[in-house]
Short mmCIF file of C-alpha atoms in Angstrom, two decimals:
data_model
loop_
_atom_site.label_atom_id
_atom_site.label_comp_id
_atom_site.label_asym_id
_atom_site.label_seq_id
_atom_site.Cartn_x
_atom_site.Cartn_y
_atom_site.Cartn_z
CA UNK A 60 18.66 5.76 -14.22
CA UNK A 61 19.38 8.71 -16.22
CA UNK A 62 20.81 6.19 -19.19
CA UNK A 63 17.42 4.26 -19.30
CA UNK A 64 15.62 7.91 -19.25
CA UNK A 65 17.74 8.70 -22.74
CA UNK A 66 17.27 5.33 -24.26
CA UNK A 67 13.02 5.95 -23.47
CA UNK A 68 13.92 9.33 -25.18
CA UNK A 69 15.32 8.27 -28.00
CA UNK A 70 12.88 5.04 -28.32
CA UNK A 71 9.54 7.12 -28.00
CA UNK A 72 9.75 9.81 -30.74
CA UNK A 73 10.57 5.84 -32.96
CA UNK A 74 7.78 4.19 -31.59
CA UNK A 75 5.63 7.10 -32.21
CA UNK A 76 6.24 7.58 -36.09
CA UNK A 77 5.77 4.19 -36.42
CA UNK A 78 2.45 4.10 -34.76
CA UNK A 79 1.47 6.90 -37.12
CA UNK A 80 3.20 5.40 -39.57
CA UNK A 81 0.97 2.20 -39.14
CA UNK A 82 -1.97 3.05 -37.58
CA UNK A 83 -2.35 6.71 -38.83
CA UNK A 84 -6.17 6.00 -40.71
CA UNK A 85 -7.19 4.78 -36.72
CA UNK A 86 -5.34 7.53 -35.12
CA UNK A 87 -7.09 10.58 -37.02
CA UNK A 88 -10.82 8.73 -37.16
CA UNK A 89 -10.28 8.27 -33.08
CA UNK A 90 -9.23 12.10 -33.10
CA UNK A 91 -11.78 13.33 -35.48
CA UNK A 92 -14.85 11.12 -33.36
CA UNK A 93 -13.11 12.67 -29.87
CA UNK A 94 -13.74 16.38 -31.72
CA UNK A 95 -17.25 15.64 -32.41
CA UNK A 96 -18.61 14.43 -28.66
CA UNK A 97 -16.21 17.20 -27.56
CA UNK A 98 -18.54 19.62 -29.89
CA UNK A 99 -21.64 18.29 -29.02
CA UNK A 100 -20.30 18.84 -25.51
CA UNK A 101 -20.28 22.87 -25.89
CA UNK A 102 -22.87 23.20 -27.99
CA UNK A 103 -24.45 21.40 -25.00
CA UNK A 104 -23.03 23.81 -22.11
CA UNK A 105 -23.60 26.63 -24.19
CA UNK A 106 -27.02 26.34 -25.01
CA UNK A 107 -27.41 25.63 -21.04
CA UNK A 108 -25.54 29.14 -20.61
CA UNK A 109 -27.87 31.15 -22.67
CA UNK A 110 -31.35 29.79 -22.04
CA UNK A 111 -29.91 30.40 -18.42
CA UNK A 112 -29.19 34.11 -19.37
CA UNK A 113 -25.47 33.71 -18.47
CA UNK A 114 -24.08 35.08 -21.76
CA UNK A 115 -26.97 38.06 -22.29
CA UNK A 116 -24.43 40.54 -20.67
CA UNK A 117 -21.80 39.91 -22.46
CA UNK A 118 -23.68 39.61 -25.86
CA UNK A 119 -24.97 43.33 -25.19
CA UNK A 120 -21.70 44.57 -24.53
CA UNK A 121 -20.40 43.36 -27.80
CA UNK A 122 -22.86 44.39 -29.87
CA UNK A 123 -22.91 48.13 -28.40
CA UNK A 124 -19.01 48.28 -29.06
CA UNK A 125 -19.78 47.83 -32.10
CA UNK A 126 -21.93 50.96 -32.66
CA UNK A 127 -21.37 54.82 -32.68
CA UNK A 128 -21.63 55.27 -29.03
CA UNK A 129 -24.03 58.42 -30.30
CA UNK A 130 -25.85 56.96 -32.62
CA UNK A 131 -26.17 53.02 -32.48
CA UNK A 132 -27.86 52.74 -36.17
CA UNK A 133 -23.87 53.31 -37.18
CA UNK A 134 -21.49 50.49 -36.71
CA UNK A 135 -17.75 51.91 -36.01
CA UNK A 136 -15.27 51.63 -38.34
CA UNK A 137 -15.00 53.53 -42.01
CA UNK A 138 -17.72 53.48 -44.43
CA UNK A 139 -16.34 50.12 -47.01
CA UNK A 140 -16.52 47.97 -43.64
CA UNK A 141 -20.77 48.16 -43.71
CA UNK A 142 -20.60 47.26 -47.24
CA UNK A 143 -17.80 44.60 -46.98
CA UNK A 144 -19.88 43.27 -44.11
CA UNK A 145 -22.76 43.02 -46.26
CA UNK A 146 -20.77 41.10 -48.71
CA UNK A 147 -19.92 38.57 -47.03
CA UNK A 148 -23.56 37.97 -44.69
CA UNK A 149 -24.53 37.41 -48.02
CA UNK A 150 -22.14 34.53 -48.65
CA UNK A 151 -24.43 32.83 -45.75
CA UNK A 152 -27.50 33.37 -47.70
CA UNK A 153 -29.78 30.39 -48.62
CA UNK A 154 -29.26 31.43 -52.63
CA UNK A 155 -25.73 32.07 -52.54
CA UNK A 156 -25.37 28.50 -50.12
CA UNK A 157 -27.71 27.02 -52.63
CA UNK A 158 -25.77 28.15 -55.79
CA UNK A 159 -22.73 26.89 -54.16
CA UNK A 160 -23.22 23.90 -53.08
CA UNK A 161 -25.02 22.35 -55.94
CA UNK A 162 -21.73 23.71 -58.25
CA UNK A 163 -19.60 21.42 -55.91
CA UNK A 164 -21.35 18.58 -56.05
CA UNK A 165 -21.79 19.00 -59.67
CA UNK A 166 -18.57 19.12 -60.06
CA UNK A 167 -18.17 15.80 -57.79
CA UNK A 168 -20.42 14.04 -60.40
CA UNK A 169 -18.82 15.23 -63.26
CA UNK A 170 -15.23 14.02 -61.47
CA UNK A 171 -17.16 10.41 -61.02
CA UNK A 172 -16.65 11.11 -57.74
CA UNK A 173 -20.45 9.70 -57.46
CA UNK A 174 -20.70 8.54 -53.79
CA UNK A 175 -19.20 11.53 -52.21
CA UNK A 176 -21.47 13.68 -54.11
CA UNK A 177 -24.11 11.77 -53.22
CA UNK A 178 -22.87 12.00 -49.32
CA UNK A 179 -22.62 15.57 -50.05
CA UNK A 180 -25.84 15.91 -50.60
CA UNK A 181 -27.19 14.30 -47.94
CA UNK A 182 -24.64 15.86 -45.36
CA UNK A 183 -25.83 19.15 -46.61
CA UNK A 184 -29.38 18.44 -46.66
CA UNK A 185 -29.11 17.14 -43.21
CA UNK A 186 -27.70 19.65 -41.74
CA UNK A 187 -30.11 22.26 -43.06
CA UNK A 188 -32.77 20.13 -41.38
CA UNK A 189 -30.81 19.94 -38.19
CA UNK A 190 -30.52 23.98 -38.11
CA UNK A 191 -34.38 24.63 -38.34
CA UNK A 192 -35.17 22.53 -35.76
CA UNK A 193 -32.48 24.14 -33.40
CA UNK A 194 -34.07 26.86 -34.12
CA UNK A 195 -37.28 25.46 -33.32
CA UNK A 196 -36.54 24.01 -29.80
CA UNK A 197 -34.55 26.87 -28.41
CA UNK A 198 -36.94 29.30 -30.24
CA UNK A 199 -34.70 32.92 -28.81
CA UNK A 200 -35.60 36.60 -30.37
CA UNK A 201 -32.87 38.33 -32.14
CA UNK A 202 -31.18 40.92 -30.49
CA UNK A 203 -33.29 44.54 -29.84
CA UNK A 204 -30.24 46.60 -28.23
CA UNK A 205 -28.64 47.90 -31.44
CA UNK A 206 -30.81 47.99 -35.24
CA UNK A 207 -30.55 45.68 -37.54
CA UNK A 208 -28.42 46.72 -40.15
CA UNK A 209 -29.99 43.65 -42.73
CA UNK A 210 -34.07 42.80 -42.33
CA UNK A 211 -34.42 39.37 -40.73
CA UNK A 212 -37.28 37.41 -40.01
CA UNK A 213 -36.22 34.11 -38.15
CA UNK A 214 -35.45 32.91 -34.55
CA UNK A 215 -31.55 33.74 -33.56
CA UNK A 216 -29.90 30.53 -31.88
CA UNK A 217 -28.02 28.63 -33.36
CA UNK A 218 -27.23 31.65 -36.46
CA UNK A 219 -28.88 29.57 -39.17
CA UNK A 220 -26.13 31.86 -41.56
CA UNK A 221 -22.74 30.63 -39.20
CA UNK A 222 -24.38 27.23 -39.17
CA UNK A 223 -24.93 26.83 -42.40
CA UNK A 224 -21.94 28.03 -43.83
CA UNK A 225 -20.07 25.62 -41.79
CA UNK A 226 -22.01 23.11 -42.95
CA UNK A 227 -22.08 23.86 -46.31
CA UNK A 228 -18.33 25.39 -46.39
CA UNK A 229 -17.06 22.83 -44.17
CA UNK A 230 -18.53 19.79 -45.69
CA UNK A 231 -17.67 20.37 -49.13
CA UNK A 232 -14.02 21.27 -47.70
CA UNK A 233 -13.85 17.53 -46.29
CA UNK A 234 -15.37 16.09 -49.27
CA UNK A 235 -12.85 18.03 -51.20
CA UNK A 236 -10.00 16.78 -48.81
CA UNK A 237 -10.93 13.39 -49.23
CA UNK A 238 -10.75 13.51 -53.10
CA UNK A 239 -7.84 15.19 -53.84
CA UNK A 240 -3.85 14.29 -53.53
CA UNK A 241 -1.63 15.50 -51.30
CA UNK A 242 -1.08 17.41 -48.00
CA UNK A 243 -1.25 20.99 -49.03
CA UNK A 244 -4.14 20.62 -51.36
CA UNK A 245 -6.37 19.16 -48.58
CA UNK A 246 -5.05 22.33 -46.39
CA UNK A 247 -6.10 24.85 -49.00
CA UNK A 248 -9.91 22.77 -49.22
CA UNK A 249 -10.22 23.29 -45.54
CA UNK A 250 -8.90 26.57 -45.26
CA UNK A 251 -11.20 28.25 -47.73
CA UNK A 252 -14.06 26.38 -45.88
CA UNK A 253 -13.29 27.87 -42.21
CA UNK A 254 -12.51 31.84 -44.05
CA UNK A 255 -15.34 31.43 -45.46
CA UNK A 256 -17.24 30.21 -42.18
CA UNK A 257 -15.36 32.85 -40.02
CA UNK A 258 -16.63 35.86 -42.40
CA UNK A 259 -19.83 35.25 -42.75
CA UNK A 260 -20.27 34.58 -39.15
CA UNK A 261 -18.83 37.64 -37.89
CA UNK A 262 -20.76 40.04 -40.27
CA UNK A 263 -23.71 38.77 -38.78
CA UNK A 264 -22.36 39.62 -35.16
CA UNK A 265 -21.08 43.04 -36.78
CA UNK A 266 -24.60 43.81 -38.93
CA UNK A 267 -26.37 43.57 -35.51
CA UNK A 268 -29.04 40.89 -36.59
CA UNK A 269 -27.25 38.21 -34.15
CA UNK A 270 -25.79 38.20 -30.51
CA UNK A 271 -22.14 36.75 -30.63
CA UNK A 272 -23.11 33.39 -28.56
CA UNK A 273 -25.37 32.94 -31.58
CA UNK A 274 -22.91 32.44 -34.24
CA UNK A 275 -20.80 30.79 -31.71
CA UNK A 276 -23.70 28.19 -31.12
CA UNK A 277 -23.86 27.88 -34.80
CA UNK A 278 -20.01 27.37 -35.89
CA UNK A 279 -20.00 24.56 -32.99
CA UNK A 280 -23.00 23.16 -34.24
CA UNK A 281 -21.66 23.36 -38.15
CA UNK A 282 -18.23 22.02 -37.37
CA UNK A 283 -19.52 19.14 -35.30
CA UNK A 284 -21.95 18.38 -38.46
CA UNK A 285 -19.00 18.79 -40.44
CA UNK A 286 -16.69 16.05 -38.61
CA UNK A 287 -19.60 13.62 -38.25
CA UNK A 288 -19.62 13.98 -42.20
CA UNK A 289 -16.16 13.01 -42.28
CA UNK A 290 -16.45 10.50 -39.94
CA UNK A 291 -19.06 8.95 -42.33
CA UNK A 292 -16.94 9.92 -45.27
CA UNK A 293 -14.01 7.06 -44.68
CA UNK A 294 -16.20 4.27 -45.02
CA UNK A 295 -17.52 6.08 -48.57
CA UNK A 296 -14.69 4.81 -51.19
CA UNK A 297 -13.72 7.33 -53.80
CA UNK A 298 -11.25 7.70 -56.36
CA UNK A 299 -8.52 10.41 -56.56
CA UNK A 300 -9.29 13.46 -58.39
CA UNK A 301 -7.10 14.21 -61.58
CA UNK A 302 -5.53 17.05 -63.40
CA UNK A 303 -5.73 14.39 -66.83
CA UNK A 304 -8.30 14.77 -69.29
CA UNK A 305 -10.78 12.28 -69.73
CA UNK A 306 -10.26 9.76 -72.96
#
């Protein structure tokens, strides 16, 4: 018994590199569709939660610990923090989203990398769409406990700032991914795209001008965009991008 429980132990770990060896294109779409209904799942749940009320406690309590408890116009911390804050909110702005997203996919045309800029575009456009009509349907104020630190006009859930900057952020990470060579450089697309996410999601919990299931709401909602784009992304073909100049 125990010699067939050492030969299974010493067969498995084979048997699985070879399965990812093999079947490792199957293995990460099945993974990467999984993380999508899984998304859609708590967006779900969560959206449940707050129309409910469930998380209006909570939000409150967050977003006074992050105030002078004597004066809740001033957020704690030392004075740079406000202005870093402000920074990077505006990193989430439609311009500055705008700006950066039609450098990328410039850049993708100039690379001849022609059908994921053109999947770029629509994965971006789309889910700009998608965010004002979740807006729309769930139609909730912004939060009146603490002042706004930065004017703001528009419903609150999902944050159309932590949605959109995973959506933007995100997608041009995956597109990026899928172009270039190599492990590490597909790391480095996707870890600028979720710092990038994280900040400007959290200054808008921090500036006061969203409750924290907000921007929660809004990075599920982004990522799940996101991995639906990459879903759709392995049936675009594209070529490698090079270091080599052109002829």
């Amino acid at each position: 018994m125990f010699q067939d429980a050492a030969r299974l132990a010493l067969v498995l770990p084979r048997y699985a590199a070879h399965v990812w060896r093999t079947r490792r294109r199957e293995l990460v779409f099945v993974g990467m569709a999984s993380l999508f209904l899984f998304l859609c799942y708590l967006f779900t749940e969560l959206a449940d939660e707050i129309t409910a009320g469930a998380t209006q406690k909570l939000d409150e309590s967050i977003l006074l610990a992050l105030r002078s408890p004597h004066d809740l116009a001033v957020p704690i911390g030392p004075a740079w923090l406000k202005g870093g804050m402000l920074d990077a909110t505006a990193l989430g702005s439609p311009l500055t989203l705008g700006m950066f997203s039609a450098a990328m996919i410039g850049f993708l045309f100039m690379e001849r990398q022609i059908r994921v800029a053109w999947l770029s575009v629509m994965a971006i456009g789309g889910g700009v769409c998608s965010t004002f009509v979740l807006k729309l349907c769930f139609a909730r104020p912004r939060p009146t406990i603490v002042p706004h630190l930065r004017e703001v006009t528009s419903l609150s859930f999902p944050s159309g700032h932590a949605m959109l900057s995973a959506v933007v952020y995100l997608t041009i990470g995956v597109m990026f991914a899928k172009a270039v060579r190599g492990r590490w450089a597909k790391a480095y697309c996707l870890f600028w795209g979720a710092l990038l996410t994280l900040l400007v999601g959290v200054s808008r919990i921090f500036l006061g001008v969203h409750y924290p299931s907000d921007v929660v709401g809004g990075w599920i909602a982004g990522l799940s965009w996101a991995a639906a784009c990459w879903i759709v992304a392995q049936f675009v073909p594209s070529k490698q991008m090079t270091t080599e100049p052109a002829p």
